[in-house]
CSV table of C-alpha atoms and ligand atoms in Angstrom, one decimal:
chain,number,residue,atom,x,y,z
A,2,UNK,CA,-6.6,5.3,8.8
A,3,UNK,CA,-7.3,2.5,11.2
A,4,UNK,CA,-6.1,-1.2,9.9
A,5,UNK,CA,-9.2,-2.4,10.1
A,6,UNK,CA,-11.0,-0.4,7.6
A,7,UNK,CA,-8.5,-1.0,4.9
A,8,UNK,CA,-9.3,-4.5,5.6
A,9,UNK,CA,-13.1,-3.8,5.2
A,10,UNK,CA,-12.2,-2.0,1.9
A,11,UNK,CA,-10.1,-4.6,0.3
A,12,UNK,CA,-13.0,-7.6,1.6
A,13,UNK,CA,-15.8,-5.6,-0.1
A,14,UNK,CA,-13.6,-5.4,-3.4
A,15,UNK,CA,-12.3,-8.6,-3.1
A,16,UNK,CA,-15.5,-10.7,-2.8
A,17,UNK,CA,-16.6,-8.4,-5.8
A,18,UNK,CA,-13.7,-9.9,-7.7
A,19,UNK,CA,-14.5,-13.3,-6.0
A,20,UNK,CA,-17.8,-14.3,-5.5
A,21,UNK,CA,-16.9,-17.9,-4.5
A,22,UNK,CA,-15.0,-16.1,-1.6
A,23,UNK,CA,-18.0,-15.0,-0.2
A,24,UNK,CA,-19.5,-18.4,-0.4
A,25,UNK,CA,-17.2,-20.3,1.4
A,26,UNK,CA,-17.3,-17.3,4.1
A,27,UNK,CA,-21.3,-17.8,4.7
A,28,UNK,CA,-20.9,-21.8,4.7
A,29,UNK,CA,-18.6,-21.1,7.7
A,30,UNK,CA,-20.4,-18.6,9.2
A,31,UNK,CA,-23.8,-20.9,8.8
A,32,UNK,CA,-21.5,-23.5,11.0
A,33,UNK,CA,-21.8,-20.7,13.5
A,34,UNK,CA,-17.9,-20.1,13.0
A,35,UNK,CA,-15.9,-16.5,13.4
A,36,UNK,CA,-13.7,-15.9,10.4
A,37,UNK,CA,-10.8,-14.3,11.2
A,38,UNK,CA,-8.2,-13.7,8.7
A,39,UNK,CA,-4.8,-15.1,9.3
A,40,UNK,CA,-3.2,-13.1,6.3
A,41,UNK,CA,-4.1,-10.8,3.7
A,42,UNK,CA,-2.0,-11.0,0.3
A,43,UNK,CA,-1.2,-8.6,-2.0
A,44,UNK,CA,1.3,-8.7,-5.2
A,45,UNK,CA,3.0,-5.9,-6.8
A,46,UNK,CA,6.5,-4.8,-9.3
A,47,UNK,CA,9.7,-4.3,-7.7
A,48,UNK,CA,9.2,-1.2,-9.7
A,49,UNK,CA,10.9,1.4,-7.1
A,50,UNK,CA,7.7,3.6,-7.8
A,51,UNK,CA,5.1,0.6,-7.1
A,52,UNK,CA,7.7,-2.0,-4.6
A,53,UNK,CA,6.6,-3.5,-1.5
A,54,UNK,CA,7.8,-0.4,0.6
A,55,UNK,CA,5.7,1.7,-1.2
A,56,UNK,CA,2.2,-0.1,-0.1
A,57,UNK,CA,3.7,-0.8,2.8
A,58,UNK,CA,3.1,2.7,3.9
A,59,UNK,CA,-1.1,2.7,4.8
A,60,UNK,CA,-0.4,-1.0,6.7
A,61,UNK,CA,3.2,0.9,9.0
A,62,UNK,CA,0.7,4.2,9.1
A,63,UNK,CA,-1.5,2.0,11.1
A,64,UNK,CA,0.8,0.9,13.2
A,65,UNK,CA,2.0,-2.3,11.7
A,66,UNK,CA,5.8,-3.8,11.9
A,67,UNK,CA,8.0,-5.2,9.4
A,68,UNK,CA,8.3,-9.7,10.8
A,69,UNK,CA,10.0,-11.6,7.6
A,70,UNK,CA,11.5,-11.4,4.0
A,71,UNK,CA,11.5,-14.0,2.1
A,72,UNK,CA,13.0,-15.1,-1.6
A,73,UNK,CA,11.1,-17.5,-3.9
A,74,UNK,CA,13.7,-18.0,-6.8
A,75,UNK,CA,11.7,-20.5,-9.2
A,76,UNK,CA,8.7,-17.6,-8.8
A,77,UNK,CA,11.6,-14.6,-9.1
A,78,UNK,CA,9.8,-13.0,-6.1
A,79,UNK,CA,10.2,-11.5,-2.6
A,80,UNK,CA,8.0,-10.9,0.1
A,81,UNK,CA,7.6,-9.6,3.2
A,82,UNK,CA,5.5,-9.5,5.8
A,83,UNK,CA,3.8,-7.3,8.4
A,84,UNK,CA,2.2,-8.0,11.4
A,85,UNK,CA,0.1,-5.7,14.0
A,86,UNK,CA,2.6,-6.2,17.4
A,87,UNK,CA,-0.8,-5.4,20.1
A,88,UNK,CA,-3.6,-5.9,17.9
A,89,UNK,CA,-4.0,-9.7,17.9
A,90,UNK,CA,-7.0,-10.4,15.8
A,91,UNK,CA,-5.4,-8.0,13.3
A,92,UNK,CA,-4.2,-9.9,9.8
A,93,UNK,CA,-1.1,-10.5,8.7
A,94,UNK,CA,-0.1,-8.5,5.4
A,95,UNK,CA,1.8,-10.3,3.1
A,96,UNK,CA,3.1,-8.8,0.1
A,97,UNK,CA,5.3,-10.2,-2.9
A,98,UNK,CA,6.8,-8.3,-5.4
A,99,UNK,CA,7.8,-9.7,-9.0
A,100,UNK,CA,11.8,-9.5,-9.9
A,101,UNK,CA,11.7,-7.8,-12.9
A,102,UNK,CA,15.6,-7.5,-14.0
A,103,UNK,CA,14.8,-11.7,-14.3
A,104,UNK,CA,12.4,-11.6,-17.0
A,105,UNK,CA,12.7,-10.7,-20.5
A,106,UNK,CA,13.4,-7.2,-21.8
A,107,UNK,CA,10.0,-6.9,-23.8
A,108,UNK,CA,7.9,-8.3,-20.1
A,109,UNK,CA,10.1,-5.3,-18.7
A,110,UNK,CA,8.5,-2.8,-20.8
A,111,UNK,CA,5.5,-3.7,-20.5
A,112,UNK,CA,5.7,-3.3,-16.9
A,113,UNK,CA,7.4,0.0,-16.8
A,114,UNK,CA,4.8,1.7,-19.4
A,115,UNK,CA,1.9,-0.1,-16.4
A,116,UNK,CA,3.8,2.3,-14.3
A,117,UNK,CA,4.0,5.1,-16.3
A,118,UNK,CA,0.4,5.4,-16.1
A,119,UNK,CA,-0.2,5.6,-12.8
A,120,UNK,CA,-1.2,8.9,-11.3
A,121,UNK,CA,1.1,10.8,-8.7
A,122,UNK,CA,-1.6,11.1,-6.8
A,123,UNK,CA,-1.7,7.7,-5.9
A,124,UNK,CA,1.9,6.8,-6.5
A,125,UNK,CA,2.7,9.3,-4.0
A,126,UNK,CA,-0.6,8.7,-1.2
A,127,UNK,CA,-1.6,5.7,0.5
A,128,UNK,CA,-4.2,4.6,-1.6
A,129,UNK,CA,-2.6,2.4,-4.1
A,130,UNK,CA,-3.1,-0.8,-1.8
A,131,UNK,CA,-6.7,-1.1,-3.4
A,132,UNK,CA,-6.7,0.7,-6.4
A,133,UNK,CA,-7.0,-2.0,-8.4
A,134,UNK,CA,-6.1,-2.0,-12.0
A,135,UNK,CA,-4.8,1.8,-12.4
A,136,UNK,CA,-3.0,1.0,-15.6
A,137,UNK,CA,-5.7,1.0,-18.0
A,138,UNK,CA,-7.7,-2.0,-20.2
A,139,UNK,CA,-5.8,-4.6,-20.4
A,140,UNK,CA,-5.1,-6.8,-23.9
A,141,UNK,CA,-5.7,-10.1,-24.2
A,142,UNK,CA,-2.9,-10.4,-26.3
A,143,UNK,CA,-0.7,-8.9,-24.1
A,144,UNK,CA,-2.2,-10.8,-20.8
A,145,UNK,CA,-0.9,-14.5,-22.6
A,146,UNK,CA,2.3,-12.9,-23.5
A,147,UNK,CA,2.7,-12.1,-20.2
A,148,UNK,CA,1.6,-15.8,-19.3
A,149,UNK,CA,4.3,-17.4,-20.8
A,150,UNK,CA,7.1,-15.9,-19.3
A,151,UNK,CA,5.3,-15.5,-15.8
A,152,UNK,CA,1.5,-16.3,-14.4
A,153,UNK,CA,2.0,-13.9,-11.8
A,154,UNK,CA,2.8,-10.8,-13.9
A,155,UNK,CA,0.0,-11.9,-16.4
A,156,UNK,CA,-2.4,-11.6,-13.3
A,157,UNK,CA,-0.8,-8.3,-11.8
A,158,UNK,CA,-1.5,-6.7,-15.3
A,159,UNK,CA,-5.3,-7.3,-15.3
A,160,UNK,CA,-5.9,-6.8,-11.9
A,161,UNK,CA,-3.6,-4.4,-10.2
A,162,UNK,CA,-3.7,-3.4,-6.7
A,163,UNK,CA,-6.0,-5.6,-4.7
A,164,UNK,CA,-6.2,-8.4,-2.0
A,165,UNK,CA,-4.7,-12.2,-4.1
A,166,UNK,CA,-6.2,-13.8,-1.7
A,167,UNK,CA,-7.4,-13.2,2.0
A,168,UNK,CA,-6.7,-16.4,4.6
A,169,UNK,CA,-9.0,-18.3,6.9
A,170,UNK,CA,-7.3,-18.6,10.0
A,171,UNK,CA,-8.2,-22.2,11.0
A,172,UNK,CA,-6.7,-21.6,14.7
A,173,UNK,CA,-9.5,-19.6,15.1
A,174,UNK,CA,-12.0,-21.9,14.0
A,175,UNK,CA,-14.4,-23.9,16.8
A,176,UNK,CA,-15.3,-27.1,15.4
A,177,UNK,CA,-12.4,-27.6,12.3
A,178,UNK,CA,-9.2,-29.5,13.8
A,179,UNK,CA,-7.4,-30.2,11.0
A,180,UNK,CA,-6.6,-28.8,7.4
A,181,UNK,CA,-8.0,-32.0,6.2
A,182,UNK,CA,-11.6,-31.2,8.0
A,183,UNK,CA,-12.0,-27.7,6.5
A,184,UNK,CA,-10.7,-29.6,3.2
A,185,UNK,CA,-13.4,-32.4,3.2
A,186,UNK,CA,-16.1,-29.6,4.1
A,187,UNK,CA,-15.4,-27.5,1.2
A,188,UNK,CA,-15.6,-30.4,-1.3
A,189,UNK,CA,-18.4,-31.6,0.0
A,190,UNK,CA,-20.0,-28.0,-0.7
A,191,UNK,CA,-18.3,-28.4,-4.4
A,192,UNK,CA,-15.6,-25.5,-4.3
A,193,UNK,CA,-12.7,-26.9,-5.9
A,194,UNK,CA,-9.0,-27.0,-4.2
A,195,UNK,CA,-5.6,-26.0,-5.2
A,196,UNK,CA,-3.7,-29.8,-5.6
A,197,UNK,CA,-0.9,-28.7,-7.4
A,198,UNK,CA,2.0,-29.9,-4.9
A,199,UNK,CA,-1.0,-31.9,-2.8
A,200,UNK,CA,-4.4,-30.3,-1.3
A,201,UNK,CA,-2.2,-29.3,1.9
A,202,UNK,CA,1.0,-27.1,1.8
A,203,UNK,CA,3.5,-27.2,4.3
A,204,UNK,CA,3.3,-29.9,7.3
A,205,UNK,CA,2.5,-29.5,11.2
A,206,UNK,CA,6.5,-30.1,11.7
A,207,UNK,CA,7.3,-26.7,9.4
A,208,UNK,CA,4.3,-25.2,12.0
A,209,UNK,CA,2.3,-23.8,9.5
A,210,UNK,CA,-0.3,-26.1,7.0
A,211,UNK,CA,-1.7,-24.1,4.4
A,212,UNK,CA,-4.5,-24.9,1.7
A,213,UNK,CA,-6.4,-22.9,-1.1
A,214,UNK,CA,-9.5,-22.4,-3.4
A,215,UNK,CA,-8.6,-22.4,-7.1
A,216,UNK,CA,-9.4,-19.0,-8.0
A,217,UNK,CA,-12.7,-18.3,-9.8
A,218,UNK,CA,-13.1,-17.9,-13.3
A,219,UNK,CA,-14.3,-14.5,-14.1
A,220,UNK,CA,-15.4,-12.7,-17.3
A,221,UNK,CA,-12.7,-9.7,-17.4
A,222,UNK,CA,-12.9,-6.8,-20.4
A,223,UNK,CA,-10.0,-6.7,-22.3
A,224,UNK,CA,-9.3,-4.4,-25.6
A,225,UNK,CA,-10.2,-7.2,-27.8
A,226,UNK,CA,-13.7,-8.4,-25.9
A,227,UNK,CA,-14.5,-10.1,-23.2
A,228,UNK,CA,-12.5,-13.2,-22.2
A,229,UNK,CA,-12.9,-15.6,-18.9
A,230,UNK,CA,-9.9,-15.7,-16.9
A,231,UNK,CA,-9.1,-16.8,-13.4
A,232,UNK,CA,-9.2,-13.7,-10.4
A,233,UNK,CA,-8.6,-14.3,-7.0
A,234,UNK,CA,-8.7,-17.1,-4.6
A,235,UNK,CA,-9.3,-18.5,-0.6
A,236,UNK,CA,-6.8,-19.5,1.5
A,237,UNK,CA,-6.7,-21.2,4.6
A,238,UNK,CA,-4.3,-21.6,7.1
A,239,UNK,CA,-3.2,-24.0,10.3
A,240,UNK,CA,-0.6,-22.6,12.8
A,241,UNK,CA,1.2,-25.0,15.4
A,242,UNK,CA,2.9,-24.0,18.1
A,243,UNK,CA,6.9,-23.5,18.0
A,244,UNK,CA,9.4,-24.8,20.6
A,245,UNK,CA,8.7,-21.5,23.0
A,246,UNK,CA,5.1,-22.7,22.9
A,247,UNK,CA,3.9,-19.9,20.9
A,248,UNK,CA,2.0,-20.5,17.2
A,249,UNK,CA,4.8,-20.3,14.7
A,250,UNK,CA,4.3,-16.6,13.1
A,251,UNK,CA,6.3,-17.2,9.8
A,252,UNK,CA,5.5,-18.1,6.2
A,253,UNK,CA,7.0,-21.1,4.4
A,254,UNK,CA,8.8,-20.1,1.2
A,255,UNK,CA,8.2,-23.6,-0.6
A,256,UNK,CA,4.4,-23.9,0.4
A,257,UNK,CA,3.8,-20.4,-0.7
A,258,UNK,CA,5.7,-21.3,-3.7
A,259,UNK,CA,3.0,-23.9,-4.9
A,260,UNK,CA,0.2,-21.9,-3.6
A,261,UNK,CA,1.4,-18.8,-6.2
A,262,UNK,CA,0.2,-20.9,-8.5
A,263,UNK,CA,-3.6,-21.2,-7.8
A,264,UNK,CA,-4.1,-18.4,-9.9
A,265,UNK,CA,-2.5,-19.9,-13.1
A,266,UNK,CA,-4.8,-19.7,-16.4
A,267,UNK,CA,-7.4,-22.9,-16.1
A,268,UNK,CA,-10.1,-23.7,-18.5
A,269,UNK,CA,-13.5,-24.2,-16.5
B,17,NI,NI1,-1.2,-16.8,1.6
């Protein structure tokens, strides 16, 4: 399957799960802008059966590479990410994948049974990268257990396989300069930022700036009723150029770090 139809896939689902997504898209487009995506990110288990390798496979099918690994110890995560090596306008994937021998044995369980109910049909294709939640209903009363030990496997358990977040890449942008510009313009359409380590991540010196929507609120159906919690979210991102002259590729584990957490529980 072509890369770019995954992409199409994942964007229809994700601004589904994200209206507000699609909002800030169509402000920028209605500034005349192109939005290309700098990265795509995606979360997951290091369940063997569920790891990074395994939805790796649609993104290397379609000719993508393996560029970094990285380790975000106070998250327990690691990444890696993928890039397209002729296909320029092609997203990054980034994909993270939750430590589990770090968390309790009961969060454990609760993981592995997830698992468990996957089909082999899509355990074994190359579908799982937007399956969504193939686990079943979530509880709510499982979903804040989960919080407490870790926001990230709270938000894996009710949504599953599906883009976190997709990326604005600001390089790409005409008339926005700076992180702060894009900033300023999304305030002044009311979306609300990410400020938890500062509205901008990362600084031009570490080449890449990064900044993010707090993720909607969204009514999600759990065993018990319905209950609002928050989905996905925006991000946007500033390369600058390394010292061969060439925009810095990388990610930066303690920006990423901070942005993990724009999906943490909030009350609207
Ligand atoms: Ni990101």
């Amino acid at each position: 399957m072509e890369a770019s139809f995954i992409f199409e896939k994942l964007w229809n689902d994700y601004i589904v799960q994200n209206p507000e997504a699609k909002r800030v898209f169509d402000c920028f487009v209605s500034e005349g802008e192109t939005v290309v995506n700098d990265h795509i990110a995606f979360r997951t288990f290091d369940d063997p059966r569920i790891s990074i390798d395994v939805l790796t496979r649609p993104f290397l099918l379609s000719g993508y590479v393996q560029r970094g690994y990285y380790i975000f110890e106070d998250k327990h995560l690691t990444a890696k990410h993928f890039e397209h090596p002729t296909d320029n306008k092609a997203p990054r994937v980034f994909i993270s994948q939750l430590m589990l021998q770090h968390f309790s044995p009961e969060l454990q369980k609760i993981a592995r049974q997830c698992v468990d109910n996957i089909a082999d049909s899509l355990l074994f294709g190359n579908d799982l990268i937007y399956a969504g939640n193939v686990w079943g209903t979530p509880s709510f009363g499982v979903y804040e257990k989960l919080r407490n030990e870790s926001e990230y496997a709270a938000w894996l358990y009710v949504y599953g396989f599906c883009a976190n977040h997709f990326t604005v890449s600001i390089n790409h942008l005409k008339s926005f300069k700076s992180i702060q510009q894009v900033n300023q313009f999304l305030k002044d359409k009311g979306f609300l930022l990410n400020d938890s380590g500062g509205e901008v991540k990362g600084t031009p010196a570490e080449l890449l700036e990064q900044s993010s929507t707090r993720a909607g609120i969204l009514p999600v159906k759990f065993s018990e009723g319905i209950f609002e919690i928050p989905s996905c979210y925006y991000e946007f991102a500033l390369r600058w150029p390394d010292t061969n002259g060439e925009l810095y590729s990388g990610f930066i584990a303690k920006s990423a770090d901070k942005i993990f957490e724009s999906t943490d529980f909030y009350k609207k």
